[in-house]
PDB file of C-alpha atoms in Angstrom:
ATOM      1  CA  MET A  14      -3.572  -0.103 -45.151  1.00  0.00           C
ATOM      2  CA  THR A  15      -6.002  -3.072 -45.188  1.00  0.00           C
ATOM      3  CA  GLU A  16     -10.020  -3.273 -43.524  1.00  0.00           C
ATOM      4  CA  GLU A  17      -8.816  -6.462 -40.741  1.00  0.00           C
ATOM      5  CA  ILE A  18      -5.792  -3.469 -39.585  1.00  0.00           C
ATOM      6  CA  GLU A  19      -8.084  -0.752 -40.089  1.00  0.00           C
ATOM      7  CA  PHE A  20     -10.664  -2.256 -38.108  1.00  0.00           C
ATOM      8  CA  ILE A  21      -8.320  -2.993 -35.435  1.00  0.00           C
ATOM      9  CA  LEU A  22      -6.939   0.195 -34.555  1.00  0.00           C
ATOM     10  CA  ASP A  23     -10.738   1.306 -34.763  1.00  0.00           C
ATOM     11  CA  SER A  24     -11.501  -0.842 -31.580  1.00  0.00           C
ATOM     12  CA  THR A  25      -8.943  -0.034 -29.210  1.00  0.00           C
ATOM     13  CA  GLN A  26      -9.112   3.145 -29.807  1.00  0.00           C
ATOM     14  CA  GLU A  27     -12.510   2.625 -28.410  1.00  0.00           C
ATOM     15  CA  SER A  28     -11.595   0.012 -25.772  1.00  0.00           C
ATOM     16  CA  MET A  29      -9.355   2.899 -24.770  1.00  0.00           C
ATOM     17  CA  ALA A  30     -11.830   5.722 -24.770  1.00  0.00           C
ATOM     18  CA  GLY A  31     -13.779   3.128 -22.473  1.00  0.00           C
ATOM     19  CA  SER A  32     -10.983   3.312 -20.176  1.00  0.00           C
ATOM     20  CA  ILE A  33     -11.025   7.196 -19.702  1.00  0.00           C
ATOM     21  CA  THR A  34     -15.129   7.656 -19.752  1.00  0.00           C
ATOM     22  CA  HIS A  35     -14.948   4.723 -16.364  1.00  0.00           C
ATOM     23  CA  LEU A  36     -11.862   6.724 -14.954  1.00  0.00           C
ATOM     24  CA  GLU A  37     -13.979   9.974 -15.279  1.00  0.00           C
ATOM     25  CA  LYS A  38     -16.319   8.359 -13.864  1.00  0.00           C
ATOM     26  CA  SER A  39     -15.487   7.000 -11.193  1.00  0.00           C
ATOM     27  CA  PHE A  40     -13.341  10.090 -10.081  1.00  0.00           C
ATOM     28  CA  LEU A  41     -17.033  11.504  -9.728  1.00  0.00           C
ATOM     29  CA  ASN A  42     -17.787   9.447  -7.222  1.00  0.00           C
ATOM     30  CA  ILE A  43     -13.940  10.597  -5.480  1.00  0.00           C
ATOM     31  CA  ARG A  44     -15.377  14.008  -3.622  1.00  0.00           C
ATOM     32  CA  ALA A  45     -12.632  16.823  -3.046  1.00  0.00           C
ATOM     33  CA  GLY A  46     -14.917  19.016  -0.303  1.00  0.00           C
ATOM     34  CA  LYS A  47     -17.710  20.605  -2.165  1.00  0.00           C
ATOM     35  CA  ALA A  48     -20.831  18.651  -1.804  1.00  0.00           C
ATOM     36  CA  SER A  49     -22.259  17.677  -5.083  1.00  0.00           C
ATOM     37  CA  PRO A  50     -25.448  15.295  -5.991  1.00  0.00           C
ATOM     38  CA  ALA A  51     -22.828  12.709  -8.426  1.00  0.00           C
ATOM     39  CA  MET A  52     -21.484  12.256  -4.543  1.00  0.00           C
ATOM     40  CA  LEU A  53     -24.541   9.975  -4.226  1.00  0.00           C
ATOM     41  CA  GLY A  54     -24.204   8.269  -7.739  1.00  0.00           C
ATOM     42  CA  SER A  55     -24.187   4.749  -6.087  1.00  0.00           C
ATOM     43  CA  VAL A  56     -26.512   5.104  -3.326  1.00  0.00           C
ATOM     44  CA  PHE A  57     -29.857   2.985  -4.382  1.00  0.00           C
ATOM     45  CA  VAL A  58     -32.571   2.729  -2.655  1.00  0.00           C
ATOM     46  CA  ASP A  59     -35.387   0.023  -2.993  1.00  0.00           C
ATOM     47  CA  TYR A  60     -38.432   1.546  -4.157  1.00  0.00           C
ATOM     48  CA  TYR A  61     -40.994  -1.311  -4.234  1.00  0.00           C
ATOM     49  CA  GLY A  62     -39.286  -3.865  -4.344  1.00  0.00           C
ATOM     50  CA  SER A  63     -36.380  -2.912  -6.940  1.00  0.00           C
ATOM     51  CA  ALA A  64     -32.912  -1.338  -6.696  1.00  0.00           C
ATOM     52  CA  THR A  65     -33.630   2.325  -7.682  1.00  0.00           C
ATOM     53  CA  PRO A  66     -31.060   5.732  -8.371  1.00  0.00           C
ATOM     54  CA  LEU A  67     -31.383   8.098  -6.268  1.00  0.00           C
ATOM     55  CA  SER A  68     -32.064  10.441  -8.214  1.00  0.00           C
ATOM     56  CA  GLN A  69     -35.312   8.740  -9.439  1.00  0.00           C
ATOM     57  CA  VAL A  70     -37.170   8.771  -6.154  1.00  0.00           C
ATOM     58  CA  SER A  71     -35.608  12.002  -5.032  1.00  0.00           C
ATOM     59  CA  LYS A  72     -35.121  15.223  -6.576  1.00  0.00           C
ATOM     60  CA  ILE A  73     -30.819  16.227  -5.402  1.00  0.00           C
ATOM     61  CA  SER A  74     -30.205  19.877  -4.557  1.00  0.00           C
ATOM     62  CA  VAL A  75     -26.867  21.369  -3.442  1.00  0.00           C
ATOM     63  CA  PRO A  76     -28.020  24.786  -1.529  1.00  0.00           C
ATOM     64  CA  ASP A  77     -24.235  25.632  -1.009  1.00  0.00           C
ATOM     65  CA  ALA A  78     -20.625  24.142  -0.939  1.00  0.00           C
ATOM     66  CA  ARG A  79     -21.444  21.958   2.586  1.00  0.00           C
ATOM     67  CA  THR A  80     -24.784  20.663   2.105  1.00  0.00           C
ATOM     68  CA  ILE A  81     -27.113  18.311  -0.338  1.00  0.00           C
ATOM     69  CA  THR A  82     -30.537  18.660   0.106  1.00  0.00           C
ATOM     70  CA  LEU A  83     -33.101  15.318  -1.324  1.00  0.00           C
ATOM     71  CA  GLN A  84     -36.778  15.782  -1.540  1.00  0.00           C
ATOM     72  CA  PRO A  85     -38.042  12.415  -2.195  1.00  0.00           C
ATOM     73  CA  PHE A  86     -41.096  12.295  -5.015  1.00  0.00           C
ATOM     74  CA  GLU A  87     -43.434  10.052  -2.361  1.00  0.00           C
ATOM     75  CA  LYS A  88     -43.246  11.259   1.468  1.00  0.00           C
ATOM     76  CA  ASN A  89     -43.433   7.485   2.481  1.00  0.00           C
ATOM     77  CA  MET A  90     -39.693   6.886   1.080  1.00  0.00           C
ATOM     78  CA  LEU A  91     -38.157   9.204   3.231  1.00  0.00           C
ATOM     79  CA  HIS A  92     -36.827   6.497   5.698  1.00  0.00           C
ATOM     80  CA  THR A  93     -36.341   4.141   2.674  1.00  0.00           C
ATOM     81  CA  ILE A  94     -33.741   6.964   1.187  1.00  0.00           C
ATOM     82  CA  GLU A  95     -32.501   7.605   4.469  1.00  0.00           C
ATOM     83  CA  LYS A  96     -31.379   4.087   5.089  1.00  0.00           C
ATOM     84  CA  ALA A  97     -29.660   3.893   1.622  1.00  0.00           C
ATOM     85  CA  ILE A  98     -27.586   6.545   2.113  1.00  0.00           C
ATOM     86  CA  MET A  99     -26.260   4.725   5.769  1.00  0.00           C
ATOM     87  CA  ILE A 100     -25.893   1.968   3.743  1.00  0.00           C
ATOM     88  CA  ALA A 101     -24.042   2.893   1.029  1.00  0.00           C
ATOM     89  CA  ASN A 102     -21.545   4.168   3.702  1.00  0.00           C
ATOM     90  CA  LEU A 103     -19.619   7.043   2.022  1.00  0.00           C
ATOM     91  CA  GLY A 104     -19.086   8.672   5.807  1.00  0.00           C
ATOM     92  CA  PHE A 105     -22.307  11.046   5.445  1.00  0.00           C
ATOM     93  CA  ASN A 106     -24.628  10.765   8.182  1.00  0.00           C
ATOM     94  CA  PRO A 107     -28.532  12.004   6.693  1.00  0.00           C
ATOM     95  CA  MET A 108     -30.900  13.745   8.946  1.00  0.00           C
ATOM     96  CA  ASN A 109     -34.747  13.989   7.899  1.00  0.00           C
ATOM     97  CA  ASN A 110     -36.783  17.549   9.245  1.00  0.00           C
ATOM     98  CA  GLY A 111     -39.837  15.285   8.048  1.00  0.00           C
ATOM     99  CA  ASP A 112     -39.892  16.798   4.630  1.00  0.00           C
ATOM    100  CA  VAL A 113     -36.586  16.745   3.514  1.00  0.00           C
ATOM    101  CA  ILE A 114     -33.008  14.843   3.968  1.00  0.00           C
ATOM    102  CA  ILE A 115     -30.759  17.328   4.618  1.00  0.00           C
ATOM    103  CA  ILE A 116     -26.527  15.992   4.273  1.00  0.00           C
ATOM    104  CA  SER A 117     -23.949  18.153   6.051  1.00  0.00           C
ATOM    105  CA  VAL A 118     -20.847  17.298   3.553  1.00  0.00           C
ATOM    106  CA  PRO A 119     -18.226  17.875   6.765  1.00  0.00           C
ATOM    107  CA  PRO A 120     -14.388  19.087   5.625  1.00  0.00           C
ATOM    108  CA  LEU A 121     -12.137  17.021   4.638  1.00  0.00           C
ATOM    109  CA  THR A 122      -8.607  15.700   7.246  1.00  0.00           C
ATOM    110  CA  GLU A 123      -5.532  15.825   5.907  1.00  0.00           C
ATOM    111  CA  ASP A 124      -5.369  12.026   6.659  1.00  0.00           C
ATOM    112  CA  ARG A 125      -8.192  11.509   4.366  1.00  0.00           C
ATOM    113  CA  ARG A 126      -7.384  14.038   2.054  1.00  0.00           C
ATOM    114  CA  ARG A 127      -4.041  11.632   1.210  1.00  0.00           C
ATOM    115  CA  GLU A 128      -6.604   8.500   1.446  1.00  0.00           C
ATOM    116  CA  LEU A 129      -8.709   9.652  -1.437  1.00  0.00           C
ATOM    117  CA  ALA A 130      -5.380  11.285  -3.681  1.00  0.00           C
ATOM    118  CA  LYS A 131      -4.387   7.410  -3.356  1.00  0.00           C
ATOM    119  CA  GLN A 132      -7.533   6.310  -3.990  1.00  0.00           C
ATOM    120  CA  ALA A 133      -7.743   8.227  -7.286  1.00  0.00           C
ATOM    121  CA  LYS A 134      -3.848   6.803  -8.330  1.00  0.00           C
ATOM    122  CA  ALA A 135      -5.193   3.208  -7.501  1.00  0.00           C
ATOM    123  CA  GLU A 136      -8.006   4.099 -10.132  1.00  0.00           C
ATOM    124  CA  ALA A 137      -5.704   5.766 -12.628  1.00  0.00           C
ATOM    125  CA  GLU A 138      -3.161   2.608 -12.501  1.00  0.00           C
ATOM    126  CA  ASP A 139      -6.287   0.440 -13.254  1.00  0.00           C
ATOM    127  CA  ALA A 140      -7.645   3.046 -15.990  1.00  0.00           C
ATOM    128  CA  LYS A 141      -3.653   2.116 -17.211  1.00  0.00           C
ATOM    129  CA  ILE A 142      -4.161  -1.507 -16.826  1.00  0.00           C
ATOM    130  CA  GLY A 143      -6.957  -1.406 -19.222  1.00  0.00           C
ATOM    131  CA  ILE A 144      -5.421   0.772 -21.826  1.00  0.00           C
ATOM    132  CA  ARG A 145      -1.977  -1.853 -21.882  1.00  0.00           C
ATOM    133  CA  ASN A 146      -4.480  -4.955 -22.147  1.00  0.00           C
ATOM    134  CA  ALA A 147      -6.188  -2.814 -25.471  1.00  0.00           C
ATOM    135  CA  ARG A 148      -2.607  -2.461 -26.452  1.00  0.00           C
ATOM    136  CA  LYS A 149      -1.521  -5.947 -25.890  1.00  0.00           C
ATOM    137  CA  ASP A 150      -4.983  -7.750 -28.189  1.00  0.00           C
ATOM    138  CA  ALA A 151      -4.842  -5.251 -30.427  1.00  0.00           C
ATOM    139  CA  ASN A 152      -0.884  -6.722 -31.160  1.00  0.00           C
ATOM    140  CA  THR A 153      -2.063  -9.948 -31.187  1.00  0.00           C
ATOM    141  CA  ASP A 154      -4.328  -9.819 -34.134  1.00  0.00           C
ATOM    142  CA  ILE A 155      -2.112  -7.677 -35.643  1.00  0.00           C
ATOM    143  CA  LYS A 156       0.397 -10.861 -35.273  1.00  0.00           C
ATOM    144  CA  LYS A 157      -1.940 -13.106 -36.483  1.00  0.00           C
ATOM    145  CA  LEU A 158      -3.406 -11.155 -39.209  1.00  0.00           C
ATOM    146  CA  GLU A 159       1.023 -11.247 -40.263  1.00  0.00           C
ATOM    147  CA  LYS A 160       1.421 -15.015 -40.174  1.00  0.00           C
ATOM    148  CA  GLU A 161      -2.096 -15.100 -42.335  1.00  0.00           C
ATOM    149  CA  GLY A 162       0.107 -13.183 -44.894  1.00  0.00           C
ATOM    150  CA  THR A 163      -0.454  -9.109 -44.228  1.00  0.00           C
ATOM    151  CA  SER A 164       2.798  -7.418 -45.132  1.00  0.00           C
ATOM    152  CA  GLU A 165       5.011  -6.933 -42.267  1.00  0.00           C
ATOM    153  CA  ASP A 166       5.818  -3.060 -43.131  1.00  0.00           C
ATOM    154  CA  ILE A 167       2.044  -2.510 -42.623  1.00  0.00           C
ATOM    155  CA  CYS A 168       1.718  -5.127 -39.623  1.00  0.00           C
ATOM    156  CA  LYS A 169       4.279  -2.960 -38.335  1.00  0.00           C
ATOM    157  CA  SER A 170       3.247   0.521 -38.902  1.00  0.00           C
ATOM    158  CA  ALA A 171      -0.107  -0.818 -37.295  1.00  0.00           C
ATOM    159  CA  GLU A 172       1.996  -2.014 -33.882  1.00  0.00           C
ATOM    160  CA  ASP A 173       3.909   1.651 -34.009  1.00  0.00           C
ATOM    161  CA  GLN A 174       0.197   3.813 -34.289  1.00  0.00           C
ATOM    162  CA  VAL A 175      -1.199   1.202 -31.693  1.00  0.00           C
ATOM    163  CA  GLN A 176       1.452   2.629 -29.713  1.00  0.00           C
ATOM    164  CA  ASN A 177       0.709   5.772 -30.197  1.00  0.00           C
ATOM    165  CA  LEU A 178      -2.701   5.506 -28.907  1.00  0.00           C
ATOM    166  CA  THR A 179      -1.208   3.975 -25.886  1.00  0.00           C
ATOM    167  CA  ASN A 180       0.658   6.726 -25.206  1.00  0.00           C
ATOM    168  CA  SER A 181      -1.554   9.238 -25.757  1.00  0.00           C
ATOM    169  CA  PHE A 182      -4.184   7.822 -23.982  1.00  0.00           C
ATOM    170  CA  ILE A 183      -1.774   7.490 -21.080  1.00  0.00           C
ATOM    171  CA  LYS A 184      -0.723  10.735 -21.559  1.00  0.00           C
ATOM    172  CA  LYS A 185      -4.493  11.761 -20.790  1.00  0.00           C
ATOM    173  CA  ILE A 186      -4.721   9.285 -18.048  1.00  0.00           C
ATOM    174  CA  ASP A 187      -2.058  11.127 -15.564  1.00  0.00           C
ATOM    175  CA  GLU A 188      -3.219  14.417 -16.809  1.00  0.00           C
ATOM    176  CA  LEU A 189      -6.688  13.873 -15.126  1.00  0.00           C
ATOM    177  CA  LEU A 190      -4.895  12.345 -12.147  1.00  0.00           C
ATOM    178  CA  VAL A 191      -2.831  14.998 -11.554  1.00  0.00           C
ATOM    179  CA  THR A 192      -5.906  17.965 -11.746  1.00  0.00           C
ATOM    180  CA  LYS A 193      -8.382  14.845  -9.686  1.00  0.00           C
ATOM    181  CA  GLU A 194      -5.059  14.984  -6.693  1.00  0.00           C
ATOM    182  CA  ALA A 195      -4.371  19.528  -6.982  1.00  0.00           C
ATOM    183  CA  GLU A 196      -8.756  19.207  -6.149  1.00  0.00           C
ATOM    184  CA  ILE A 197      -8.665  16.268  -3.843  1.00  0.00           C
ATOM    185  CA  MET A 198      -5.722  18.564  -1.538  1.00  0.00           C
ATOM    186  CA  LYS A 199      -7.209  22.154  -2.525  1.00  0.00           C
ATOM    187  CA  VAL A 200      -8.407  23.122   1.876  1.00  0.00           C
TER     188      VAL A 200
END
């Protein structure tokens, strides 16, 4: 096989793996009932004029399955952190006791679980679209090589390899989705 085709296959695989990585990160933000520091991953705090991730201005811990505590590194950041959590609109109501911020994670209702499962399906579908776009780009590049004189058999073989990559990555997405849905729906 030519170097160009090897490069196309490698970059396609890398792009598809990026879609899986993005999906896994998106799934971390969909909470499934148990408290986790990852639930606050999308919260940014105004720290002396710059948007800073919450994990860089406070210690986040999970003392039990329904509670998240935040210990700010600077005491004057308590109200700023509390405000940032409210603005993030995660459905949490932070309580400030003067030293730490305590967040009680409410149990999920059946409707909310279904809503989160739909959200997970949408994220999975977005990842599949990313995989298909990578396949389309690879096939376009392979067709260009064929027009430039690369043998038809080599190009057909490369297209088959791209399709096999696509099938394996879509199967991985489906497996991740099934696992996430089970986690969400488990009471």
